[in-house]
Amino acid sequence: MSLENIEKPVPSDFIRDIVAKHVAEEKYPRIHTRFPPEPNGYLHIGHAKSICLNFGIAREFGGICNLRMDDTNPTKEEIEYVESIQTDVNWLIGDWAEDRLGLKPKGKTPQTISGDGKRDFIQPAIFGTSEAERKNSTTPFEPFYASDYFDQIYDYAEQLIEKGKAFVCDLSAADMELYRGAPDRPGQDSPFRNRSAEENLDLFQRMKAGEFPDGARTLRAKIDMASSNVWLRDPILYRIKHAEHHHTGAKWCIYPMYDFAHCLSDYIEGVTHSICTLEFEVHRPLYDWILESLHLPRALPKQYEFAKLIPSHTIVSKRKLIALVQDKIVTGWDDPRLPTISGIRRRGVTATALRNFAIGVGVTKYISLTDVAVYEHAIREDLNKRSLRRLAVLRPIKVVITNYPEGKVEELDAVNNPEDLNAGKRQIPFSRELFIERDDFAEVPPPKFFRLKPGGEVRLKYAFIIKCDEVVKDAAGNITELRCTADLDSKMGGPTAGRKVKGTIHWVSAAHAIDAEVRLYDRLFTEAEPEKDGRDYRTVLNPNSLEVITAKCEPSLNHADANERYQFERLAYFTLDKDSTPGKPVFNRTITLKDAWAKEAQKG
RNA sequence: UGUCCGAUGGUGUAAUGGUAACACAGCGCCCUUUGGAGGCGUUAUUCAUGGUUCGAAUCCAUGUCGGACAGCCA
């Protein structure tokens, strides 16, 4: 079984309970969910939860999950985002749910079916393929687009007008706000509410034909201006926007609103369970009203809502993320400190780890703050199992082994991954002059310091036990070199190999070490809730969220593989960054190892 | 002073009228050629009040607190 396929027990939550019940009742021929982002920004960790929920359900119940661009507002959406969304979704679902991904042949628009003298629109999904198969296929696939249904949605709007359930309204935006009332105060009917179906049809067609400027008129549902639910107070279905659309070009100058387009898109695609976040709870009656008013021939989709993921020590709102990029607080959408999926990926977090986290937080209707420590645990748990161990010294100090011959080099065996012996071994060169970590030596050791100290002994990982004989300093009193003697019998297999010394430290041979740029990433914010009580998140930025250093690495790291994950022993997990060039590797620190000594040292 | 939704250890979730459990975090111990990983142990929980019931985290009522909703955004 591959690492990717090691999964936690199947989760259970209130939505899955509902789905399981529907499966038992055979309510639908097949469970069909969808993940419907608006292509107006990059996907982030919150979307990851939604992706895992929707694809997870498809996977557990033998269903399909469509990827759909919810692109009904041309002024906010761009192709760049459409592409990044596809990349991120494919990466996240990987071989976990790739065969549940519902797509369609490129360019395909809904079929029209006539039965009982009634039109019906259907946009079926193709699924059951792997990403590799799709790439090699002669027929290109693409995600679904709400904008592919503009003709059908327009048709539905006319049907509503004919039924007397929608009207063209000439109220200005300001007047409409006045007429809407407030949550605790009823609204008033629009003076245009009782236009005839013929007049409405004519006006709506002229809206489509481009006769009116932006904002001049809207198409509104005729529901109830006195409803306690503001979303039922004759909500806008269509607005005029003379704007080019990234997918439909200049074809339209009227665009449906989210509420009108979404439920109908779900219906056209045969979605059974339309899962969204809690803020849409109050929209649900409208979702149902539109579908029921149209008297559609097939089973209607139902909307279910869950609480979105709010991770601590970060921000997730699209607007704020854009600000971080624009203010150059981070380097771009894929900055490894960002909670965007592209940033998370670049940081070195695996799709498996992100999924385990996103699934592990559970699905409820309670709005909670998820401690970033839970996320970090999921990353470490995954990386511990898969990462290749390597020796690297971040902040070097020179050590000379005085009883080791000058010019001698020996290759020592080192295990690649103690958690997976199949990962094999490699050899590391050892010689007279080494680098060890500055923090691993203390001239005046604090209590419980297990590392190198004057007159003390420590184990060099995979090598000898050494003893510090002399501390060499420059004129300013800075330590420049440690002179040590090795117990030459103490290496693996040697007579004194079993000798117990309290500490084991990492090292590299000075002559053989390669330099690598290492980017040490940390949390972007120092506070769990950067914007708590309306505070400006800029006041709680972590000044140390990125530190760039040059590290001394064992030679094998010259051939580091971008698809691998590495643990620099005793330090942290790293992955190769895309900025690497041949001979000049750049490593990103994904997450530190747990550091029990740091905790202990803090107590003292 | 409207409608809807919610409340279980420090945090996040489970228990679907029948012993309040799991994970993270914390603390302690064991083990360790990573102060990692692993193992063992431990601290700590049902918003309040009333009701129904043999029995309530679960059902009902009232209250308290928190959230969502008044874009021609999604």
XYZ file of C-alpha atoms (C1' of nucleotides) in Angstrom:
678
model
C 0.000 0.000 0.000
C 1.452 3.351 -0.975
C 1.807 6.164 1.479
C -0.826 8.149 -0.396
C -3.392 5.482 0.253
C -3.003 5.237 3.979
C -6.202 6.876 5.078
C -7.810 7.537 8.384
C -11.120 5.864 9.235
C -14.058 7.158 7.189
C -15.444 10.190 8.903
C -19.014 10.628 10.030
C -20.847 13.900 10.376
C -24.324 15.322 10.035
C -24.084 15.785 6.265
C -22.746 12.294 5.640
C -25.535 10.982 7.881
C -28.077 12.642 5.599
C -26.372 11.281 2.494
C -26.195 7.784 4.008
C -29.913 7.965 4.728
C -30.660 9.007 1.153
C -28.518 6.159 -0.134
C -30.388 3.698 2.083
C -33.718 5.054 0.842
C -32.454 4.942 -2.754
C -33.686 8.481 -3.063
C -31.314 9.241 -5.956
C -29.841 6.999 -8.637
C -26.429 8.359 -7.677
C -24.979 10.806 -5.171
C -23.765 13.909 -6.942
C -21.941 16.786 -5.256
C -20.006 19.696 -6.628
C -17.183 22.065 -5.721
C -18.130 25.477 -7.151
C -15.492 28.186 -6.580
C -15.789 31.607 -8.155
C -12.628 32.137 -10.242
C -11.833 35.465 -8.600
C -8.833 34.407 -6.522
C -6.659 31.539 -5.460
C -7.995 28.604 -3.497
C -7.000 28.427 0.171
C -7.095 26.060 3.109
C -10.777 26.812 3.671
C -11.557 25.582 0.171
C -9.521 22.488 0.972
C -12.084 21.563 3.613
C -14.916 21.992 1.130
C -13.059 19.981 -1.524
C -12.402 17.151 0.930
C -16.041 17.147 2.036
C -17.534 17.132 -1.453
C -15.060 14.715 -3.014
C -14.965 12.645 0.172
C -18.721 12.113 0.010
C -18.533 11.242 -3.695
C -15.794 8.759 -2.878
C -17.489 7.135 0.097
C -20.868 6.765 -1.563
C -19.818 5.905 -5.114
C -20.842 9.298 -6.425
C -19.462 12.104 -8.538
C -18.224 15.544 -7.609
C -18.274 18.153 -10.350
C -15.743 20.924 -10.486
C -17.662 24.021 -11.493
C -16.572 27.586 -12.040
C -19.242 29.746 -10.424
C -18.619 32.540 -12.886
C -21.661 34.783 -13.015
C -19.880 38.068 -12.323
C -17.607 38.924 -15.268
C -16.045 41.965 -13.646
C -14.329 39.937 -10.931
C -13.257 36.788 -12.697
C -10.177 35.854 -14.698
C -8.740 32.926 -16.649
C -5.644 32.954 -14.430
C -7.825 31.930 -11.517
C -9.694 29.299 -13.536
C -6.353 27.668 -14.281
C -4.969 27.853 -10.769
C -8.183 26.358 -9.386
C -7.853 23.341 -11.683
C -4.213 22.851 -10.732
C -4.986 23.068 -7.021
C -7.986 20.741 -7.133
C -6.112 18.125 -9.157
C -3.201 18.287 -6.738
C -5.366 18.041 -3.622
C -7.571 15.168 -4.682
C -4.589 13.386 -6.268
C -5.125 9.660 -6.534
C -7.445 9.849 -3.552
C -10.546 10.942 -5.456
C -9.403 11.761 -8.995
C -11.772 9.123 -10.370
C -14.711 10.916 -8.675
C -13.981 14.209 -10.447
C -16.834 15.119 -12.753
C -15.768 16.979 -15.919
C -17.181 17.442 -19.412
C -15.840 17.442 -22.962
C -14.350 20.844 -23.738
C -16.905 23.237 -25.151
C -19.909 21.055 -24.351
C -23.081 22.874 -23.336
C -26.311 21.405 -21.938
C -28.491 19.044 -23.942
C -32.113 20.003 -24.363
C -34.534 17.173 -23.784
C -38.217 17.363 -24.579
C -40.529 15.087 -22.697
C -44.247 15.603 -21.934
C -44.070 18.712 -24.072
C -41.683 20.220 -21.525
C -38.116 21.347 -22.099
C -35.415 20.063 -19.806
C -31.731 20.886 -19.744
C -29.072 18.400 -18.751
C -25.302 18.686 -18.567
C -23.930 15.227 -17.779
C -20.558 14.545 -16.171
C -17.764 12.317 -17.330
C -15.919 10.689 -14.452
C -13.961 7.603 -13.493
C -10.752 8.708 -15.177
C -7.358 9.470 -13.687
C -5.594 12.750 -14.309
C -3.007 10.920 -16.428
C -5.712 9.341 -18.581
C -7.349 12.709 -19.070
C -4.089 14.282 -20.178
C -3.499 11.518 -22.730
C -7.062 11.518 -23.987
C -7.743 12.746 -27.518
C -10.880 14.513 -26.297
C -9.919 17.347 -23.987
C -11.904 17.749 -20.786
C -12.742 20.847 -18.848
C -14.606 21.779 -15.705
C -18.207 22.895 -15.692
C -18.972 26.595 -15.944
C -22.117 28.252 -14.665
C -21.641 30.581 -17.632
C -22.199 27.629 -19.977
C -25.815 27.696 -18.762
C -26.561 31.357 -19.508
C -28.906 30.385 -22.365
C -30.775 27.925 -20.175
C -30.874 30.261 -17.186
C -32.257 32.969 -19.458
C -34.915 30.504 -20.618
C -35.824 29.750 -17.002
C -36.085 33.478 -16.294
C -38.605 33.843 -19.121
C -40.551 30.916 -17.715
C -40.736 32.660 -14.367
C -41.937 35.846 -16.061
C -44.609 33.884 -17.906
C -45.755 32.361 -14.658
C -46.021 35.836 -13.145
C -43.236 35.053 -10.711
C -40.678 37.562 -11.946
C -40.772 41.147 -13.123
C -38.557 43.817 -14.584
C -37.907 46.576 -12.058
C -36.753 50.112 -12.912
C -35.838 51.091 -9.356
C -32.358 52.527 -8.914
C -29.953 50.770 -6.579
C -30.514 53.467 -3.947
C -34.300 53.225 -4.182
C -34.197 49.493 -4.090
C -32.317 49.670 -0.810
C -35.015 51.963 0.574
C -37.792 49.647 -0.553
C -36.018 46.583 0.877
C -36.591 47.613 4.486
C -34.401 46.010 7.142
C -34.188 42.605 8.811
C -36.524 43.808 11.557
C -38.656 46.035 9.317
C -40.711 44.908 6.321
C -40.038 46.252 2.852
C -42.446 47.746 0.325
C -43.512 46.545 -3.066
C -41.757 48.023 -6.053
C -44.017 50.282 -8.139
C -43.060 48.109 -11.123
C -44.096 44.879 -9.463
C -47.369 44.469 -11.308
C -46.286 44.878 -14.882
C -47.896 42.415 -17.264
C -46.051 39.293 -18.345
C -45.969 40.661 -21.888
C -44.385 43.918 -20.827
C -41.888 42.099 -18.592
C -40.955 39.723 -21.386
C -40.451 42.597 -23.787
C -38.371 44.578 -21.315
C -36.283 41.551 -20.349
C -35.567 40.777 -23.990
C -34.517 44.371 -24.519
C -32.267 44.163 -21.468
C -30.616 41.178 -23.121
C -30.387 43.039 -26.429
C -28.374 45.760 -24.738
C -30.885 48.589 -24.982
C -30.323 49.794 -21.420
C -27.251 50.944 -19.527
C -25.828 49.213 -16.451
C -28.082 49.582 -13.441
C -31.089 50.848 -15.403
C -33.240 47.795 -14.771
C -33.164 44.422 -13.066
C -35.166 41.259 -13.250
C -36.599 40.419 -9.853
C -38.380 37.433 -8.380
C -41.870 38.220 -7.144
C -41.982 36.692 -3.684
C -42.779 38.686 -0.537
C -41.494 42.132 0.424
C -42.700 41.569 3.987
C -40.854 38.307 4.519
C -38.801 38.079 7.687
C -36.116 36.607 5.461
C -34.575 39.499 3.566
C -33.503 37.204 0.750
C -37.128 36.549 -0.084
C -37.946 40.273 -0.550
C -38.194 40.161 -4.348
C -34.495 39.380 -4.849
C -32.685 40.400 -8.020
C -32.318 37.574 -10.537
C -30.556 39.426 -13.347
C -28.590 42.655 -13.595
C -27.247 44.593 -16.580
C -23.453 44.576 -16.923
C -21.943 45.605 -20.207
C -18.775 43.659 -19.588
C -16.721 40.977 -21.317
C -16.822 37.604 -19.671
C -13.713 35.391 -19.482
C -15.665 32.404 -20.769
C -18.569 33.782 -22.821
C -16.842 36.836 -24.240
C -19.116 39.641 -25.411
C -22.215 37.503 -25.891
C -24.058 38.776 -22.821
C -24.714 42.117 -21.234
C -27.053 40.745 -18.582
C -25.798 38.274 -16.011
C -27.711 36.131 -13.513
C -27.120 36.604 -9.791
C -25.593 33.855 -7.686
C -28.913 32.800 -6.166
C -30.585 32.358 -9.518
C -27.693 30.698 -11.300
C -26.502 28.396 -8.550
C -29.572 26.298 -7.887
C -30.230 25.983 -11.612
C -26.631 24.995 -12.336
C -26.938 22.324 -9.659
C -30.159 21.102 -11.253
C -28.793 21.080 -14.813
C -25.778 19.049 -13.695
C -27.897 16.582 -11.743
C -26.381 17.536 -8.416
C -28.191 15.907 -5.496
C -26.425 17.472 -2.511
C -25.374 21.097 -2.816
C -23.063 21.694 0.099
C -22.044 25.222 1.027
C -21.007 27.288 4.015
C -23.222 28.596 6.792
C -23.631 32.145 5.470
C -25.894 30.716 2.742
C -28.289 29.231 5.255
C -30.665 32.178 4.843
C -30.526 31.754 1.069
C -31.847 28.207 1.205
C -35.556 29.196 1.034
C -34.754 31.158 -2.128
C -32.820 28.226 -3.583
C -35.880 26.049 -3.046
C -38.346 28.712 -4.188
C -36.680 29.131 -7.579
C -36.506 25.415 -8.305
C -40.031 24.729 -7.085
C -41.506 27.671 -8.978
C -40.199 26.264 -12.244
C -41.933 22.878 -11.810
C -38.905 21.005 -13.116
C -39.262 17.392 -14.276
C -36.272 15.815 -12.507
C -35.334 15.449 -8.831
C -34.362 18.761 -7.241
C -31.020 19.306 -5.568
C -31.025 20.260 -1.888
C -28.704 22.667 -0.158
C -26.863 21.789 3.091
C -24.634 24.120 5.062
C -21.590 23.604 7.278
C -19.225 25.854 9.223
C -16.187 26.925 7.251
C -12.668 26.319 8.481
C -11.070 29.146 10.427
C -7.431 28.329 11.195
C -5.603 30.253 13.916
C -2.526 32.441 13.267
C -3.504 33.232 9.692
C -6.093 35.014 7.585
C -8.130 33.417 4.891
C -10.380 36.118 3.463
C -9.725 36.681 -0.224
C -9.627 40.449 0.144
C -7.020 40.319 2.912
C -4.957 37.771 1.036
C -4.872 40.119 -1.946
C -3.758 42.933 0.353
C -0.859 40.843 1.702
C 0.309 40.203 -1.849
C -0.184 43.805 -3.017
C 1.494 45.300 0.055
C 4.462 43.002 -0.622
C 4.223 41.517 2.840
C 4.523 38.212 0.998
C 6.068 37.529 -2.393
C 2.987 36.266 -4.251
C -0.037 34.007 -4.158
C 2.218 30.990 -3.691
C 4.333 32.465 -0.912
C 4.951 29.523 1.416
C 3.666 31.516 4.384
C 0.218 31.945 2.847
C -2.680 29.576 3.524
C -3.359 29.368 -0.214
C -3.232 25.864 -1.615
C -0.422 26.940 -3.936
C 1.510 28.373 -0.980
C 0.896 25.282 1.104
C 2.114 23.104 -1.766
C 5.235 25.206 -2.274
C 5.931 25.063 1.443
C 6.299 21.293 1.100
C 3.055 20.135 2.705
C 1.790 17.029 0.911
C -1.735 16.643 -0.403
C -2.145 13.702 1.972
C -1.266 15.841 4.984
C -3.580 18.657 3.943
C -6.407 16.191 3.346
C -5.878 14.448 6.669
C -6.107 17.819 8.362
C -9.088 19.077 6.364
C -10.987 15.862 7.027
C -9.858 15.570 10.631
C -11.314 18.920 11.727
C -14.797 17.520 11.166
C -17.986 19.010 9.787
C -20.439 20.827 12.054
C -22.597 23.928 12.177
C -20.568 25.405 15.021
C -18.234 28.228 13.991
C -14.917 27.385 15.602
C -11.290 28.451 15.563
C -9.007 25.560 14.687
C -5.616 25.700 16.418
C -2.813 25.764 13.868
C -1.094 23.127 16.038
C -3.590 20.587 14.703
C -2.531 21.463 11.154
C 1.134 21.274 12.092
C 0.612 17.888 13.680
C -0.971 16.541 10.485
C 2.031 17.783 8.505
C 4.584 16.240 10.863
C 2.719 12.952 11.051
C 2.830 12.608 7.262
C 6.347 13.927 6.762
C 7.775 11.726 9.495
C 6.633 8.662 7.597
C 7.820 9.677 4.156
C 10.782 12.026 4.435
C 14.355 11.092 3.668
C 16.721 11.880 6.532
C 19.709 14.067 5.728
C 22.420 15.830 7.706
C 22.656 19.584 7.338
C 24.042 22.289 9.590
C 22.163 25.550 9.556
C 24.477 27.678 11.694
C 27.906 26.074 11.540
C 30.783 26.027 13.980
C 33.997 24.250 13.053
C 35.169 21.131 14.849
C 38.626 19.608 14.381
C 39.086 15.958 15.348
C 42.702 16.155 16.449
C 43.290 12.405 16.568
C 41.834 11.812 13.097
C 44.432 11.737 10.303
C 44.636 14.710 7.969
C 43.552 13.832 4.466
C 41.688 10.685 5.530
C 38.075 10.328 4.359
C 35.746 7.484 5.198
C 32.215 6.866 3.998
C 29.789 6.072 6.785
C 26.474 4.299 6.384
C 23.363 6.310 7.177
C 19.771 5.134 7.175
C 17.518 7.121 4.831
C 14.346 6.710 6.835
C 14.045 4.817 10.113
C 10.249 4.725 9.593
C 10.649 2.939 6.254
C 13.608 0.595 5.924
C 12.795 0.113 2.247
C 14.116 3.623 1.733
C 17.591 2.120 2.077
C 20.895 3.656 3.076
C 23.378 6.151 1.769
C 26.960 7.024 2.613
C 28.196 10.227 4.191
C 31.839 11.333 4.089
C 33.638 11.839 7.403
C 36.938 13.677 7.750
C 39.107 15.531 10.251
C 37.326 18.880 9.950
C 33.592 19.083 10.486
C 30.801 21.546 11.056
C 28.337 21.111 13.858
C 25.387 23.291 14.874
C 26.319 26.329 16.965
C 23.411 25.566 19.305
C 24.845 22.115 19.938
C 27.781 23.530 21.873
C 27.677 25.486 25.112
C 30.747 26.734 26.898
C 28.673 27.202 30.019
C 26.013 24.514 29.670
C 22.606 25.160 31.173
C 21.080 22.410 33.344
C 20.057 19.244 31.438
C 22.155 20.257 28.390
C 22.894 16.915 26.685
C 25.083 18.289 23.893
C 28.726 19.193 23.458
C 30.461 21.095 26.267
C 34.069 21.551 27.341
C 35.363 18.213 28.589
C 32.068 16.551 27.653
C 31.243 13.746 25.255
C 28.627 13.543 22.564
C 27.762 11.114 19.762
C 28.103 12.280 16.173
C 25.134 10.733 14.408
C 26.154 7.664 12.346
C 29.799 8.280 13.426
C 32.034 8.517 16.480
C 31.720 9.668 20.024
C 33.784 12.817 20.436
C 35.061 14.746 23.419
C 35.652 18.485 23.467
C 39.186 19.242 24.599
C 39.668 22.864 23.698
C 37.676 25.942 22.756
C 39.477 28.271 20.361
C 38.477 31.943 20.302
C 39.419 35.005 18.309
C 40.617 38.299 19.760
C 37.037 39.423 20.308
C 36.287 36.324 22.343
C 34.109 34.622 19.701
C 34.409 30.877 19.453
C 35.993 29.998 16.124
C 36.806 26.345 16.515
C 36.338 23.365 18.787
C 39.191 20.902 19.093
C 37.989 17.439 19.940
C 39.215 13.849 20.102
C 37.178 10.934 18.827
C 36.764 7.491 20.319
C 37.855 5.800 17.106
C 36.339 2.465 18.193
C 32.871 3.889 18.714
C 31.458 4.010 15.214
C 28.735 1.601 14.095
C 29.944 -1.971 14.587
C 33.008 -0.884 16.550
C 33.999 -2.292 19.960
C 32.717 0.710 21.891
C 29.784 1.452 19.601
C 27.385 0.538 22.367
C 28.754 3.073 24.811
C 26.024 5.303 26.098
C 26.467 9.038 25.858
C 23.604 11.355 26.605
C 23.511 13.385 23.392
C 23.663 12.712 19.659
C 24.233 15.603 17.280
C 24.311 16.093 13.530
C 27.362 17.207 11.538
C 28.828 17.522 8.040
C 32.354 17.124 6.746
C 33.682 20.636 6.120
C 35.554 19.719 2.955
C 32.625 17.841 1.449
C 29.683 20.001 2.527
C 27.681 21.826 -0.093
C 26.121 25.231 0.420
C 22.377 25.597 0.066
C 20.057 28.528 0.482
C 17.601 27.675 3.188
C 14.395 29.613 3.742
C 13.136 29.276 7.275
C 9.421 29.940 7.274
C 7.341 30.496 10.340
C 3.791 31.591 11.124
C 2.843 34.870 9.474
C 1.112 36.225 12.565
C 2.000 36.188 16.226
C -1.611 36.109 17.378
C -4.139 33.297 17.051
C -6.745 35.726 15.709
C -4.895 38.423 13.752
C -8.032 40.500 13.352
C -9.579 39.920 16.757
C -11.780 42.828 17.851
C -11.202 44.690 14.604
C -7.436 45.000 15.102
C -5.286 45.680 12.025
C -3.478 42.474 11.146
C -0.392 44.474 10.196
C 0.195 45.163 13.870
C 0.594 41.471 14.661
C 2.783 40.361 11.775
C 5.543 37.978 12.819
C 8.778 39.812 11.986
C 10.543 36.455 11.788
C 8.147 34.727 9.416
C 11.027 34.322 6.953
C 14.743 34.027 7.573
C 17.104 33.167 4.727
C 20.430 31.528 5.532
C 23.112 29.487 3.835
C 23.421 26.026 5.267
C 26.160 23.388 5.061
C 24.631 20.184 3.722
C 25.768 16.634 3.173
C 26.816 16.137 -0.481
C 23.865 13.918 -1.445
C 21.602 16.963 -1.153
C 23.143 18.245 -4.365
C 20.849 15.812 -6.135
C 17.750 16.684 -4.159
C 14.476 15.863 -5.900
C 11.622 18.366 -5.917
C 9.128 15.538 -5.471
C 10.847 14.322 -2.301
C 10.514 15.493 1.231
C 13.570 15.740 3.468
C 14.136 15.829 7.160
C 17.330 17.602 8.144
C 17.901 15.490 11.212
C 17.131 17.064 14.564
C 15.950 20.245 12.847
C 12.978 20.287 10.515
C 11.353 19.071 7.319
C 12.396 20.665 4.036
C 11.505 20.553 0.387
C 13.266 21.830 -2.710
C 11.932 25.187 -3.896
C 11.234 26.042 -7.518
C 13.873 28.787 -7.283
C 16.583 26.110 -7.167
C 19.073 25.997 -10.037
C 21.555 23.220 -10.850
C 24.288 23.309 -8.232
C 22.404 25.948 -6.220
C 19.644 24.240 -4.298
C 17.078 26.259 -2.368
C 15.209 24.556 0.442
C 11.985 25.641 2.090
C 11.431 24.720 5.698
C 7.983 23.164 5.811
C 7.776 22.715 9.560
C 10.221 22.268 12.417
C 10.543 19.053 14.334
C 9.034 19.175 17.784
C 11.698 20.649 20.008
C 11.531 19.265 23.528
C 14.818 20.942 24.450
C 13.535 24.391 23.505
C 10.644 23.806 25.864
C 12.925 22.527 28.608
C 15.369 25.404 28.135
C 12.517 27.894 28.432
C 11.542 26.535 31.821
C 15.006 27.097 33.214
C -35.007 44.977 19.066
C -37.065 40.595 13.348
C -35.961 35.676 11.218
C -32.758 31.692 11.021
C -28.631 28.926 13.121
C -25.562 27.323 17.063
C -23.426 26.116 22.362
C -19.750 19.001 24.901
C -12.332 19.408 28.543
C -7.564 24.709 26.961
C -8.771 23.622 21.355
C -11.437 20.743 17.704
C -14.719 16.774 17.286
C -17.668 11.785 18.882
C -21.517 9.549 21.529
C -28.228 9.383 16.957
C -32.837 8.214 24.895
C -28.740 3.603 28.026
C -20.902 3.570 31.094
C -19.458 11.135 28.193
C -15.115 9.005 24.064
C -11.135 10.399 20.347
C -7.427 13.763 18.515
C -4.446 18.099 19.305
C -2.260 20.910 23.170
C -0.302 20.365 28.412
C 2.109 17.473 32.287
C 4.932 12.946 33.924
C 7.519 8.406 32.944
C 9.809 4.587 29.589
C 12.563 3.909 25.177
C 15.809 6.090 21.606
C 22.901 6.722 17.597
C 17.242 12.462 15.871
C 15.798 16.147 23.072
C 12.369 13.403 16.368
C 9.350 9.079 16.115
C 7.223 5.402 19.324
C 5.124 3.377 24.088
C 2.686 4.083 28.880
C 0.239 7.170 32.218
C -2.209 11.745 33.615
C -4.998 16.583 34.064
C -9.574 18.490 32.343
C -15.916 18.425 29.621
C -22.209 18.340 28.395
C -24.369 27.117 28.774
C -28.453 27.816 32.736
C -33.163 26.624 34.859
C -37.381 23.786 34.627
C -40.046 19.635 32.372
C -40.896 14.531 29.927
C -38.621 9.630 31.180
C -36.795 3.932 34.940
C -32.910 6.696 32.432
C -31.366 13.126 28.986
C -25.343 15.841 26.105
C -29.428 13.901 23.142
C -36.519 15.251 23.470
C -39.687 19.801 25.146
C -40.080 24.901 27.298
C -37.933 29.316 28.920
C -33.680 32.090 29.472
C -28.392 33.389 28.578
C -24.491 33.908 25.301
C -22.493 33.684 20.262
C -23.081 33.804 14.865
C -25.498 34.737 9.947
C -28.801 37.924 7.090
C -30.582 44.551 4.903
C -24.528 43.903 -2.666
C -27.339 45.192 -9.103
C -20.695 40.114 -4.879
C -20.269 34.906 -4.382
